Coordinates of C-alpha atoms and ligand atoms in Angstrom, one line a residue:
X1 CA -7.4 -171.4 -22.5
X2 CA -6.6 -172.3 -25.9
X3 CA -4.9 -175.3 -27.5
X4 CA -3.2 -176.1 -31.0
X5 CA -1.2 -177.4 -33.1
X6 CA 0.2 -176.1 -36.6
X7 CA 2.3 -178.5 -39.1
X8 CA 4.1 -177.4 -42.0
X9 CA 5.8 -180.3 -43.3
X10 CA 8.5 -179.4 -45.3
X11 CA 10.7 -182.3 -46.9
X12 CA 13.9 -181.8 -49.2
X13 CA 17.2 -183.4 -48.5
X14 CA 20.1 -182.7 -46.5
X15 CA 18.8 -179.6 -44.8
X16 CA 21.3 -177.3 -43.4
X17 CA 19.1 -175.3 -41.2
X18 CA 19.1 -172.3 -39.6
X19 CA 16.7 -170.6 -37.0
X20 CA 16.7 -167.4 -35.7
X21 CA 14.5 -165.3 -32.7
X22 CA 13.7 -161.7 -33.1
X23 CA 12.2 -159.7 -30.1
X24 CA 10.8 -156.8 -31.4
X25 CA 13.1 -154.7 -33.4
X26 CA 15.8 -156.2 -31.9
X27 CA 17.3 -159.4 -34.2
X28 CA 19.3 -162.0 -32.0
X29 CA 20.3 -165.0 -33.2
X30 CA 20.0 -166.9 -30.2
X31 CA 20.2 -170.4 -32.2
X32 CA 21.9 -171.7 -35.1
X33 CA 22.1 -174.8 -35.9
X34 CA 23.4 -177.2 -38.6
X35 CA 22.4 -180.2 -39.6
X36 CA 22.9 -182.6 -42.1
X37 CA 20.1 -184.6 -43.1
X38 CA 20.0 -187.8 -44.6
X39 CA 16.6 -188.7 -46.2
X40 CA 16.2 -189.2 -49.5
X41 CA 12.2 -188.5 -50.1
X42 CA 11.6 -185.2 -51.7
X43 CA 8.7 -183.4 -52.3
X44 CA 10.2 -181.1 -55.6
X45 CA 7.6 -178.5 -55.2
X46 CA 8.0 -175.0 -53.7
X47 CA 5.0 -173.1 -52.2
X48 CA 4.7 -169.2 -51.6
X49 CA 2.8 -168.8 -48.7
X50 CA 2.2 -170.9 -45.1
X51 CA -1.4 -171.3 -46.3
X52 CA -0.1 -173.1 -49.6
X53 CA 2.2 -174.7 -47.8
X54 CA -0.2 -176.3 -45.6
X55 CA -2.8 -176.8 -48.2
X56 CA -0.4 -178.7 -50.3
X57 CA 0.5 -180.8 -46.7
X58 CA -2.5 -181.8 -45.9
X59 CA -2.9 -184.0 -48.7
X60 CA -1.0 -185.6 -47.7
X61 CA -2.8 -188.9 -46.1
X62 CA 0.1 -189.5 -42.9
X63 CA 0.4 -186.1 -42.3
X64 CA -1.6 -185.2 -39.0
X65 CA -3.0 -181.6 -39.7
X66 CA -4.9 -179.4 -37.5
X67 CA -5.0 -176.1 -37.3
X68 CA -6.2 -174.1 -34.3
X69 CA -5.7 -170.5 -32.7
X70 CA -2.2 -169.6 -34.3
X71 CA -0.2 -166.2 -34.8
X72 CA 0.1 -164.7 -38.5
X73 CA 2.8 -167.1 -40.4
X74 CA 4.2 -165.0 -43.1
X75 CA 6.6 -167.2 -45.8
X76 CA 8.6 -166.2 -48.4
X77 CA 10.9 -167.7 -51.0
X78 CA 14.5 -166.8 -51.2
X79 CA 15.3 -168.4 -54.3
X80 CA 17.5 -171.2 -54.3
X81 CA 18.2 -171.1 -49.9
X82 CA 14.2 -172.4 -49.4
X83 CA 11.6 -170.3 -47.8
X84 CA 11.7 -167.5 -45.3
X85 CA 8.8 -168.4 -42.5
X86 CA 8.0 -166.1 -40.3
X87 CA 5.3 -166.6 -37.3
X88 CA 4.1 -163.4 -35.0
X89 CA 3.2 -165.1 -31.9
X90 CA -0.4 -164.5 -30.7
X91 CA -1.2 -161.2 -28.9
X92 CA -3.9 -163.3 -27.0
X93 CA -3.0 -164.3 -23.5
X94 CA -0.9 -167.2 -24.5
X95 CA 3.0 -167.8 -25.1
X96 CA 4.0 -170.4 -27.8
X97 CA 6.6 -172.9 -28.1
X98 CA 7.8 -173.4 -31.4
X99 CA 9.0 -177.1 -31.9
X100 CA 10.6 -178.7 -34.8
X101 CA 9.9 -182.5 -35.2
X102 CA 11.0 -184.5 -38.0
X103 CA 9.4 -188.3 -39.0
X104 CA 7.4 -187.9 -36.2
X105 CA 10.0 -187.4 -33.5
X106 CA 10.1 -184.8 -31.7
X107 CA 13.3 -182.3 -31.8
X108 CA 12.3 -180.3 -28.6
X109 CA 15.1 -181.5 -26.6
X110 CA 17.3 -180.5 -29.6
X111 CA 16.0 -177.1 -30.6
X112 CA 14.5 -175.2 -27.3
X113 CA 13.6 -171.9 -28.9
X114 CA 14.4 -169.4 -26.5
X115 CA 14.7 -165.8 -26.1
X116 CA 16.8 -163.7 -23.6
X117 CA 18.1 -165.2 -20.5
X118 CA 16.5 -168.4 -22.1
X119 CA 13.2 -166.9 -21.6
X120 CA 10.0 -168.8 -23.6
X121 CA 8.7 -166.5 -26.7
X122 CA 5.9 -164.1 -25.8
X123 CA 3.2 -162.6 -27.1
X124 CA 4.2 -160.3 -29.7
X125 CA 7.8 -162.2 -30.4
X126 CA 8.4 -163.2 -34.0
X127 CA 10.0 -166.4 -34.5
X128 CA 11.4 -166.8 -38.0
X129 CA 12.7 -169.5 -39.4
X130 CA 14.9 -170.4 -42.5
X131 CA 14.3 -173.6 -44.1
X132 CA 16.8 -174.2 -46.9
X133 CA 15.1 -175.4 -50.1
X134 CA 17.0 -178.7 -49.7
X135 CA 15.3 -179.7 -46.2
X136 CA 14.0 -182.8 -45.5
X137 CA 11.2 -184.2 -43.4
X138 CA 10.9 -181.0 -41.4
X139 CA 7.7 -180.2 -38.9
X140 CA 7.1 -177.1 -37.8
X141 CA 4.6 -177.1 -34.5
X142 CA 3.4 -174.4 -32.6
X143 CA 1.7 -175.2 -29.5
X144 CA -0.2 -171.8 -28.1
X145 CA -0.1 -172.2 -23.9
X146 CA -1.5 -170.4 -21.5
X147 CA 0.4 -167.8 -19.8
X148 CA 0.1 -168.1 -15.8
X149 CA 1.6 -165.9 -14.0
X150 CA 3.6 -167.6 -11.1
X151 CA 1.9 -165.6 -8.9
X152 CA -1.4 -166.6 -9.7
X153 CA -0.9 -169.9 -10.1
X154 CA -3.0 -172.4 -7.5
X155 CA -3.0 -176.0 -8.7
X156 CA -6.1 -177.9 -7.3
X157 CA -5.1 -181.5 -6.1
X158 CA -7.0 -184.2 -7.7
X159 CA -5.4 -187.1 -5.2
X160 CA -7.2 -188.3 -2.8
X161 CA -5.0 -189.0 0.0
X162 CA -5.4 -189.6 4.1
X163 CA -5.6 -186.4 6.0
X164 CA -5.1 -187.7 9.8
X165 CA -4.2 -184.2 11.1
X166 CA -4.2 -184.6 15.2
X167 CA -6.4 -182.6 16.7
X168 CA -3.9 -181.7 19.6
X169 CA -0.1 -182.9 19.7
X170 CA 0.7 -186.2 21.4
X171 CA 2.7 -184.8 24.1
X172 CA 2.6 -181.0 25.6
X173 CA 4.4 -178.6 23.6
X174 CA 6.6 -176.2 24.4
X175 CA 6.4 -173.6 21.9
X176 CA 10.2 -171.7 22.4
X177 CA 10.0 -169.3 19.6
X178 CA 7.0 -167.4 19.6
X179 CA 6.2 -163.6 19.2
X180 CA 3.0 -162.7 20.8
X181 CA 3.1 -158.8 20.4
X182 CA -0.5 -157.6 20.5
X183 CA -2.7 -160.9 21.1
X184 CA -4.2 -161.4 24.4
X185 CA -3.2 -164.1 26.9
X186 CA -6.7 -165.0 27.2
X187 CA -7.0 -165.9 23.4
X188 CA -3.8 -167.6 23.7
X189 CA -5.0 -169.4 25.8
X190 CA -7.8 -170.7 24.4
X191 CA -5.3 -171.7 21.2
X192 CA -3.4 -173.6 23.0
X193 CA -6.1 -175.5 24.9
X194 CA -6.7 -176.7 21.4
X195 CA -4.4 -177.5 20.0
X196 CA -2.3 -179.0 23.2
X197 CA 0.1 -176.4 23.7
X198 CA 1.3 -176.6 27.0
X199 CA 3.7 -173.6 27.2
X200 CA 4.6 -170.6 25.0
X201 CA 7.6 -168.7 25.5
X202 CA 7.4 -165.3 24.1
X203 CA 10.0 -163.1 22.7
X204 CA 9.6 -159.5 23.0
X205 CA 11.4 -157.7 20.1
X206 CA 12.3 -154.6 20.7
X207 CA 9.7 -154.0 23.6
X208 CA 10.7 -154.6 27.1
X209 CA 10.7 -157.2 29.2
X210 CA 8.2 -156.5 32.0
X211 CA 6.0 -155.2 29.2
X212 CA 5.5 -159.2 27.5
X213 CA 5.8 -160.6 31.3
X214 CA 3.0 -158.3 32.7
X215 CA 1.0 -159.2 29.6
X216 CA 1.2 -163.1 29.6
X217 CA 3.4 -164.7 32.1
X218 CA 1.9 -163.1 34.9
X219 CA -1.9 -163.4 34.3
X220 CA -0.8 -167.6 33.3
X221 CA 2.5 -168.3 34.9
X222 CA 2.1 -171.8 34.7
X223 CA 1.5 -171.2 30.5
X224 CA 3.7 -168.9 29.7
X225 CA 7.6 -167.9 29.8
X226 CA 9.4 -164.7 28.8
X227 CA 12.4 -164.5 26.8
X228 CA 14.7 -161.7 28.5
X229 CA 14.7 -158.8 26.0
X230 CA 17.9 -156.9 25.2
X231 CA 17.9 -153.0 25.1
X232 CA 19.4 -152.6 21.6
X233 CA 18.9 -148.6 21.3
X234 CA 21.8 -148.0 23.7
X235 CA 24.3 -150.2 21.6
X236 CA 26.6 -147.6 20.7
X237 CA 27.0 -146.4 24.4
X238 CA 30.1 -147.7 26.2
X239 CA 27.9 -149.0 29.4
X240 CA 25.8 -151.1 26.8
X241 CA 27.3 -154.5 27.6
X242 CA 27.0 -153.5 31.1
X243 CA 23.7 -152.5 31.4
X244 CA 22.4 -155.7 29.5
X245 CA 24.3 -157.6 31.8
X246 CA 22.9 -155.8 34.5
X247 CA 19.8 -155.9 33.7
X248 CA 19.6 -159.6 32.4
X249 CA 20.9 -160.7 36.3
X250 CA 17.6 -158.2 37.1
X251 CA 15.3 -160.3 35.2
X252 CA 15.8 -163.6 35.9
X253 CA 15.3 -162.6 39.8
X254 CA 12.3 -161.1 39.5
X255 CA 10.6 -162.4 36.3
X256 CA 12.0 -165.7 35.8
X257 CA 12.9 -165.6 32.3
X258 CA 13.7 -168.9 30.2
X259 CA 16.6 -167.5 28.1
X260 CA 17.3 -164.6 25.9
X261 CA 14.9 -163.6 23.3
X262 CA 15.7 -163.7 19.8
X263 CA 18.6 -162.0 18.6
X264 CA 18.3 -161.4 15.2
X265 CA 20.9 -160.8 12.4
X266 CA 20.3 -160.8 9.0
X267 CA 23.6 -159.2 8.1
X268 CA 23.3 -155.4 9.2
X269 CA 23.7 -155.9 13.1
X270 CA 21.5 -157.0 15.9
X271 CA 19.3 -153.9 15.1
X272 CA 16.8 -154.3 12.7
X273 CA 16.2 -155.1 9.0
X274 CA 18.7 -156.6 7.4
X275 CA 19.0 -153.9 5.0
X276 CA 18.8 -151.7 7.7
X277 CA 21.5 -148.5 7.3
X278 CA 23.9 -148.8 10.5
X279 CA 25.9 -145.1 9.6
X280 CA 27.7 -145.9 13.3
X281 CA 29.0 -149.1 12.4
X282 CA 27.0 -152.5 12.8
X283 CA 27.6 -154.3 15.3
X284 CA 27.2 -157.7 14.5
X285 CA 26.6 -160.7 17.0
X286 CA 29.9 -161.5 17.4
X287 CA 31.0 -158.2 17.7
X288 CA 32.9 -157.7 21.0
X289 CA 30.1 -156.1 22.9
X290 CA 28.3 -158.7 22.0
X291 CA 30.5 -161.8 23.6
X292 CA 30.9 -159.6 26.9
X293 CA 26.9 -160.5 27.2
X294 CA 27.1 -163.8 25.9
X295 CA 30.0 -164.8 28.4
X296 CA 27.1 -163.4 31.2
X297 CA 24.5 -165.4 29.7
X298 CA 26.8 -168.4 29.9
X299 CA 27.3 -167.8 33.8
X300 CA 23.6 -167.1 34.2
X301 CA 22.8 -170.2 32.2
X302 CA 20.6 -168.5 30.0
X303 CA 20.2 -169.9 26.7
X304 CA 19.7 -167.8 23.6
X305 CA 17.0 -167.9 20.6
X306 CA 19.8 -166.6 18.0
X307 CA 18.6 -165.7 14.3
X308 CA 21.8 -165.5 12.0
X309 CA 21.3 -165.0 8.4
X310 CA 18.3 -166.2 6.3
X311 CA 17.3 -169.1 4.0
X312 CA 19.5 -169.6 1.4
X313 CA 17.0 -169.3 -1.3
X314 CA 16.5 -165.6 0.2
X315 CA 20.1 -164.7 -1.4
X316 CA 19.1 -166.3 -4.6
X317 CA 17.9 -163.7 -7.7
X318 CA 14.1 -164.0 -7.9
X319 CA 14.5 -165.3 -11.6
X320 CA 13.1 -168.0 -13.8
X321 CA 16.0 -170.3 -11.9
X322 CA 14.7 -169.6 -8.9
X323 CA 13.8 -173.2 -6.8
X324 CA 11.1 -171.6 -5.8
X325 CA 9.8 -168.7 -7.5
X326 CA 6.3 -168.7 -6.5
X327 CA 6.5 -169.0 -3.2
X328 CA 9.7 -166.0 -3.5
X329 CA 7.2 -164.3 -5.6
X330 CA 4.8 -163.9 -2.6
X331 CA 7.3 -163.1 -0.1
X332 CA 9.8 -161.3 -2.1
X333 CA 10.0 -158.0 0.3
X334 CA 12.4 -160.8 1.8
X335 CA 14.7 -161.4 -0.8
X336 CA 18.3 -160.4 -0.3
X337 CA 20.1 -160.7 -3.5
X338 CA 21.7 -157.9 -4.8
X339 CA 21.6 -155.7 -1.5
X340 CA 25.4 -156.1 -0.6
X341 CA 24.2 -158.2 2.3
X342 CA 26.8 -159.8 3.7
X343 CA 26.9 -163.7 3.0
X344 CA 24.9 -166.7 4.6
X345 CA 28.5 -168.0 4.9
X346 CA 29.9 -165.3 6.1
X347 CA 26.9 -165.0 9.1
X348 CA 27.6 -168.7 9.6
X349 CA 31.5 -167.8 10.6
X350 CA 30.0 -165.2 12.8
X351 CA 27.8 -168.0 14.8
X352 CA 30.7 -170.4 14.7
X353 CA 32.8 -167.6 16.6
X354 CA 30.6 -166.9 19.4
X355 CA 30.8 -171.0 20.2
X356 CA 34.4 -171.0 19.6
X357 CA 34.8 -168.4 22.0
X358 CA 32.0 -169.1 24.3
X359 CA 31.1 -173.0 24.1
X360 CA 29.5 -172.9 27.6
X361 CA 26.5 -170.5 26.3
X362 CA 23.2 -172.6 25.0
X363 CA 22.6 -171.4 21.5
X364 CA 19.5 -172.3 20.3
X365 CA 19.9 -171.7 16.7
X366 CA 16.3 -170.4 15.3
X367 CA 14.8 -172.1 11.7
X368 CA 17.0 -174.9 12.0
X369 CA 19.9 -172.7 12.2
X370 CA 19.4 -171.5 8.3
X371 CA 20.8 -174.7 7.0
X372 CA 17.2 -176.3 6.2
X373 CA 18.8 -176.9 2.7
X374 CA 22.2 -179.0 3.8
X375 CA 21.0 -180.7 6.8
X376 CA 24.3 -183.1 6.6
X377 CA 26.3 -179.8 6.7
X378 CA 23.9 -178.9 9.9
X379 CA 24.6 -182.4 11.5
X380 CA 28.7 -181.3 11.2
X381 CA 27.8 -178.4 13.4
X382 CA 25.7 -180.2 16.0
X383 CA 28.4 -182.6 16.3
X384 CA 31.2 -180.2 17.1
X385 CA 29.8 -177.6 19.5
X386 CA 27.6 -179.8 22.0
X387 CA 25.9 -176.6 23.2
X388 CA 23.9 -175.7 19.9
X389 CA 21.0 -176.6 19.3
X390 CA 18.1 -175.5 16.4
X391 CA 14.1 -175.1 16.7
X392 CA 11.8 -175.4 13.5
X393 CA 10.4 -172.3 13.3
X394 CA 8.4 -171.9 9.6
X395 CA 10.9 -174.7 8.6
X396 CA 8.6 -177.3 8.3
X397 CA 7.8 -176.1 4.8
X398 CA 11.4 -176.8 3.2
X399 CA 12.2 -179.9 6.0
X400 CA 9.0 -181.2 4.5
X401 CA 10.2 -181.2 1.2
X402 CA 12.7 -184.2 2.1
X403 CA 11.0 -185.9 4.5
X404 CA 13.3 -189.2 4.2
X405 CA 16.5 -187.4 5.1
X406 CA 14.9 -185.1 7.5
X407 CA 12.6 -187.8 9.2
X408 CA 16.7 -189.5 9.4
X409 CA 17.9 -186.0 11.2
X410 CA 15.6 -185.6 13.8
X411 CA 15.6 -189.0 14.9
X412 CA 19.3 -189.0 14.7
X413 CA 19.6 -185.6 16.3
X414 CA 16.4 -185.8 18.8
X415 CA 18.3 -184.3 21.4
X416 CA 18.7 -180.9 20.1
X417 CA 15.7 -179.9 17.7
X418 CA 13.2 -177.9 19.9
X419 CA 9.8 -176.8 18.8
X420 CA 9.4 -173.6 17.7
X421 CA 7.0 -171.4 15.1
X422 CA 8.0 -167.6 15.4
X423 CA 4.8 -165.8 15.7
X424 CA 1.4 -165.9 17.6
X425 CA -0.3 -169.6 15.4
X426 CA -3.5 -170.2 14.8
X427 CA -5.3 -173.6 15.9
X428 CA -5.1 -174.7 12.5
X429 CA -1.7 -173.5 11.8
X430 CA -0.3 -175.1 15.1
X431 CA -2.0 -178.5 13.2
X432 CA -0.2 -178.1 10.1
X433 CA 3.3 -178.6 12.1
X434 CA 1.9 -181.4 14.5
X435 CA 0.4 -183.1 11.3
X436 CA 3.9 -182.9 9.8
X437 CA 6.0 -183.8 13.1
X438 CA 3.6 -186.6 14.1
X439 CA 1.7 -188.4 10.5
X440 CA 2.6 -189.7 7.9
X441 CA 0.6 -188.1 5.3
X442 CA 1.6 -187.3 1.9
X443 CA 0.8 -183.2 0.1
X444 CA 0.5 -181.5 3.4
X445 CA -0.9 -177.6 2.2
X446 CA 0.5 -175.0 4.3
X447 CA 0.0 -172.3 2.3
X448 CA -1.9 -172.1 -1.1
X449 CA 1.0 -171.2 -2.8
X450 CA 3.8 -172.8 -1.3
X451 CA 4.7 -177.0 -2.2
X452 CA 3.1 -179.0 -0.3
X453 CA 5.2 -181.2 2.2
X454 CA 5.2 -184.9 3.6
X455 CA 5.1 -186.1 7.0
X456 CA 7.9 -187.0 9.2
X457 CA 6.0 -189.4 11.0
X458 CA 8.5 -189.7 14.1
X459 CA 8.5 -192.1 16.6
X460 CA 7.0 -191.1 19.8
X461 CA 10.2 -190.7 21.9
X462 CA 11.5 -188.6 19.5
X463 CA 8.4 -186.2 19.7
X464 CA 8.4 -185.9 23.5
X465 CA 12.3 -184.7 23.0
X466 CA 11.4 -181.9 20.6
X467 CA 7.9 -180.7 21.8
X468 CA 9.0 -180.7 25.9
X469 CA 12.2 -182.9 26.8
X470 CA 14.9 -180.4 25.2
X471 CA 13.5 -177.9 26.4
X472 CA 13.0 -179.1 30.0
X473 CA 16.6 -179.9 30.2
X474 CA 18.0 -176.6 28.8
X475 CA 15.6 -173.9 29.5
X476 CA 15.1 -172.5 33.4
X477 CA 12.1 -172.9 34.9
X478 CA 9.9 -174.8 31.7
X479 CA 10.5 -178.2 33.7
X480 CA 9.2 -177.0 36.9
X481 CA 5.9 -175.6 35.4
X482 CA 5.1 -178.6 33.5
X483 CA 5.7 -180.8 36.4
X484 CA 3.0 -178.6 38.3
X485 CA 0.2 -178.8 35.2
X486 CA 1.3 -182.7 34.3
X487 CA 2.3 -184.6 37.5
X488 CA 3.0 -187.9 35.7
X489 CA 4.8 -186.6 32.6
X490 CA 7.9 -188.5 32.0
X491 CA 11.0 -186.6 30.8
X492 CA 13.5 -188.9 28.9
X493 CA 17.1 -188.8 29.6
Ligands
ZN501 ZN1 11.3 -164.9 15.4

């Protein structure tokens, strides 16, 4: 990594001044600027090349002149208008900031030199400036800076702060959104026993039923649950809201199921990716065959893990504007803008149809219902359709970045946040969200390149809501099985 500084100082009065950017061959005048100077010290003495130009400046005795690791500089007189300057920025890995600073103040703020789409000069850029042969007081500073790419970059903490991550959570936990594909029961098992993870209820995407019961629920049916899985494939048949129902009734007779497993939509249908080509049609979750098997679910009590839309950061270009750019950077197979997907608006009018139409189902809206960033907004929904309801799934790393005003919703809103982490955790991982939930401790890491979050610190009748009470009350068969492996558990009102 390399550091400088280069100073011209150029002083003549009332400088009109005008700077320009070129990118390669390709002049763009990006900035112009006038100003009229007032400062009557002149220098009366021209110079022909940056070197002279410095030479003669750092004579100077208040002049503070170093010169380190710069581009070419190229000047050149143009008669009575003052000298040409041109600098080649340094092919080494650096970009540099050119910065004008008069008396010692610093024009920055004033004169951001940018390129295209307000992009910093790179390395090969030329940066030419005109400075009129009545100037004044002008600096001219270039500050070489290491280029980083924002996908390398993994900032070492130098605070030394408390780390009082809980070895298990304070209360059982039941873990409602959980996708335990291949893993083995066994192994869970173990996890949990760590980490204090009383119950897991899996979600079996695209797999059947049986398949995730025979696998889990059945070896440990006092530590595990099944989310009822819904046949998809056959969505274009005309017995397809029949069969489901059908076959939902079928299930919660013989394998006890705690709800539906996650229905997911990202904007393409309940099938798939949300990019996913539907040449039939997409049927969407508030699609008509979809509210015949809702209005079931309703009469079979069975709530739903429903997954409508994405983060709105997801929708955002992946951009120098981006909020967060390196984490997008890393994950940026998920990014949506640009596709044609339809609107997280628009997916949030689908939701707010199927509980218009259906406000006896138990919608259990998964990662905080998408609206991790406008939890106020989120609040307006809880309040007007009693029966919704939102786990945390992976939303600990953006609820964590406001830990005041979401350490306000959950307490505020304890009875409907359930725990929740979408995938098959690790013992550490399952920390990390109990550490957030339960502490109080500032620059959580979840992930190296992701910003580190702050604890909620909630009180303790909050957390027995959101890691077991909620879903006691709304969930079949979750209170009876804890009952069984925690005689004396309490379960608030
Ligand atoms: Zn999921």
């Amino acid at each position: 990594m390399c550091r400088g500084h280069e100073i011209w100082r150029v002083k003549k009065e009332n400088c009109p001044m005008l700077i320009q950017y070129r990118r390669g061959a390709f002049a763009t005048t990006v900035l112009s600027l006038v100003f009229i100077c007032a400062n009557s010290t002149s220098i009366g003495q021209t110079v022909e090349t940056a070197d002279d130009l410095i030479a003669d400046y750092a004579s100077y005795a208040e002049v503070d002149f170093l010169r380190v690791n710069t581009g070419k500089v190229k000047t050149k007189k143009l008669g009575a208008k003052g000298w040409h300057v041109a600098i080649e920025v340094p092919t080494a890995k650096t970009f540099t900031r050119v910065t004008l600073t008069a008396d010692g103040w610093d024009f920055m703020r004033l004169l951001p030199l940018r390129g295209g789409r307000g992009r910093l000069a790179r390395p090969g850029d030329s940066i030419e400036v005109v400075v009129p042969a009545d100037g004044v007081g002008w600096f001219f500073l270039l500050n070489p800076f290491p280029e980083v790419s924002v996908r390398e970059y993994r900032p070492n903490t130098l605070f030394k702060l408390a780390n009082n991550t809980p070895r298990k959570a304070k209360y059982p936990v039941v873990d409602v959104h959980a996708h335990l594909r291949s893993v083995t029961a066994e192994g869970r098992v173990k996890v949990m026993d760590a980490v204090g993870v009383a119950i897991v209820i899996d979600s079996p995407l695209g797999i059947p039923t049986e398949l995730s019961y025979g696998r889990f629920q059945k070896k440990y049916p006092d530590r595990f649950l099944t989310f009822a899985n819904v046949n998809f494939s056959e969505r274009f048949e005309e017995t397809f809201p029949a069969n489901v129902i059908g076959k939902l009734r079928a299930d919660v007779n013989s394998m006890e199921v705690a709800g539906i497993s996650e229905v997911i939509d990202k904007g393409s249908g309940v099938y798939g990716h949300a990019l996913m080509d539907e040449p039939r049609g997409k049927v969407h979750v508030d699609d008509d065959r979809m509210m015949a098997i809702w209005r079931a679910a309703a009469r079979l009590k069975l709530p739903v893990l429903l997954h409508v839309g994405e983060p709105i950061w997801f929708y955002e270009p992946i951009d120098e504007n981006h909020e967060f750019l390196q984490w997008q950077s890393n994950s940026f197979r998920w990014n949506l803008s640009g596709t044609g997907v339809p609107s997280r608006d628009k997916m949030m009018e689908r939701r707010a149809h199927i509980m218009d139409k259906v406000p006896e189902l138990v919608v259990i809206g998964a990662h905080m219902g998408h609206l991790e960033d406008d939890l106020a907004r989120l609040g307006e929904l809880l309040d007007k359709y009693p029966n919704f309801h939102v786990e945390m799934g992976v939303r600990h790393v953006y609820l964590g970045l406001q830990p005041n005003t979401a350490r306000k919703f959950h307490i505020k809103y304890q009875d409907r946040i359930l725990f929740g982490q979408d995938g098959a955790l690790t013992v550490q991982q399952y920390r990390q969200y109990f550490r957030f939930l339960e502490t109080d401790d500032d620059q959580i890491t979840i992930r190296s390149n992701e910003p580190k979050i702050y604890g909620l610190n909630l009180p303790d009748d909050v957390l027995r809501k959101i890691y077991y009470g909620n879903a006691a009350r709304l969930m079949p068969n979750v209170k009876e099985k804890l009952i069984k492996r925690y005689p004396d558990l309490e379960f608030p009102e």
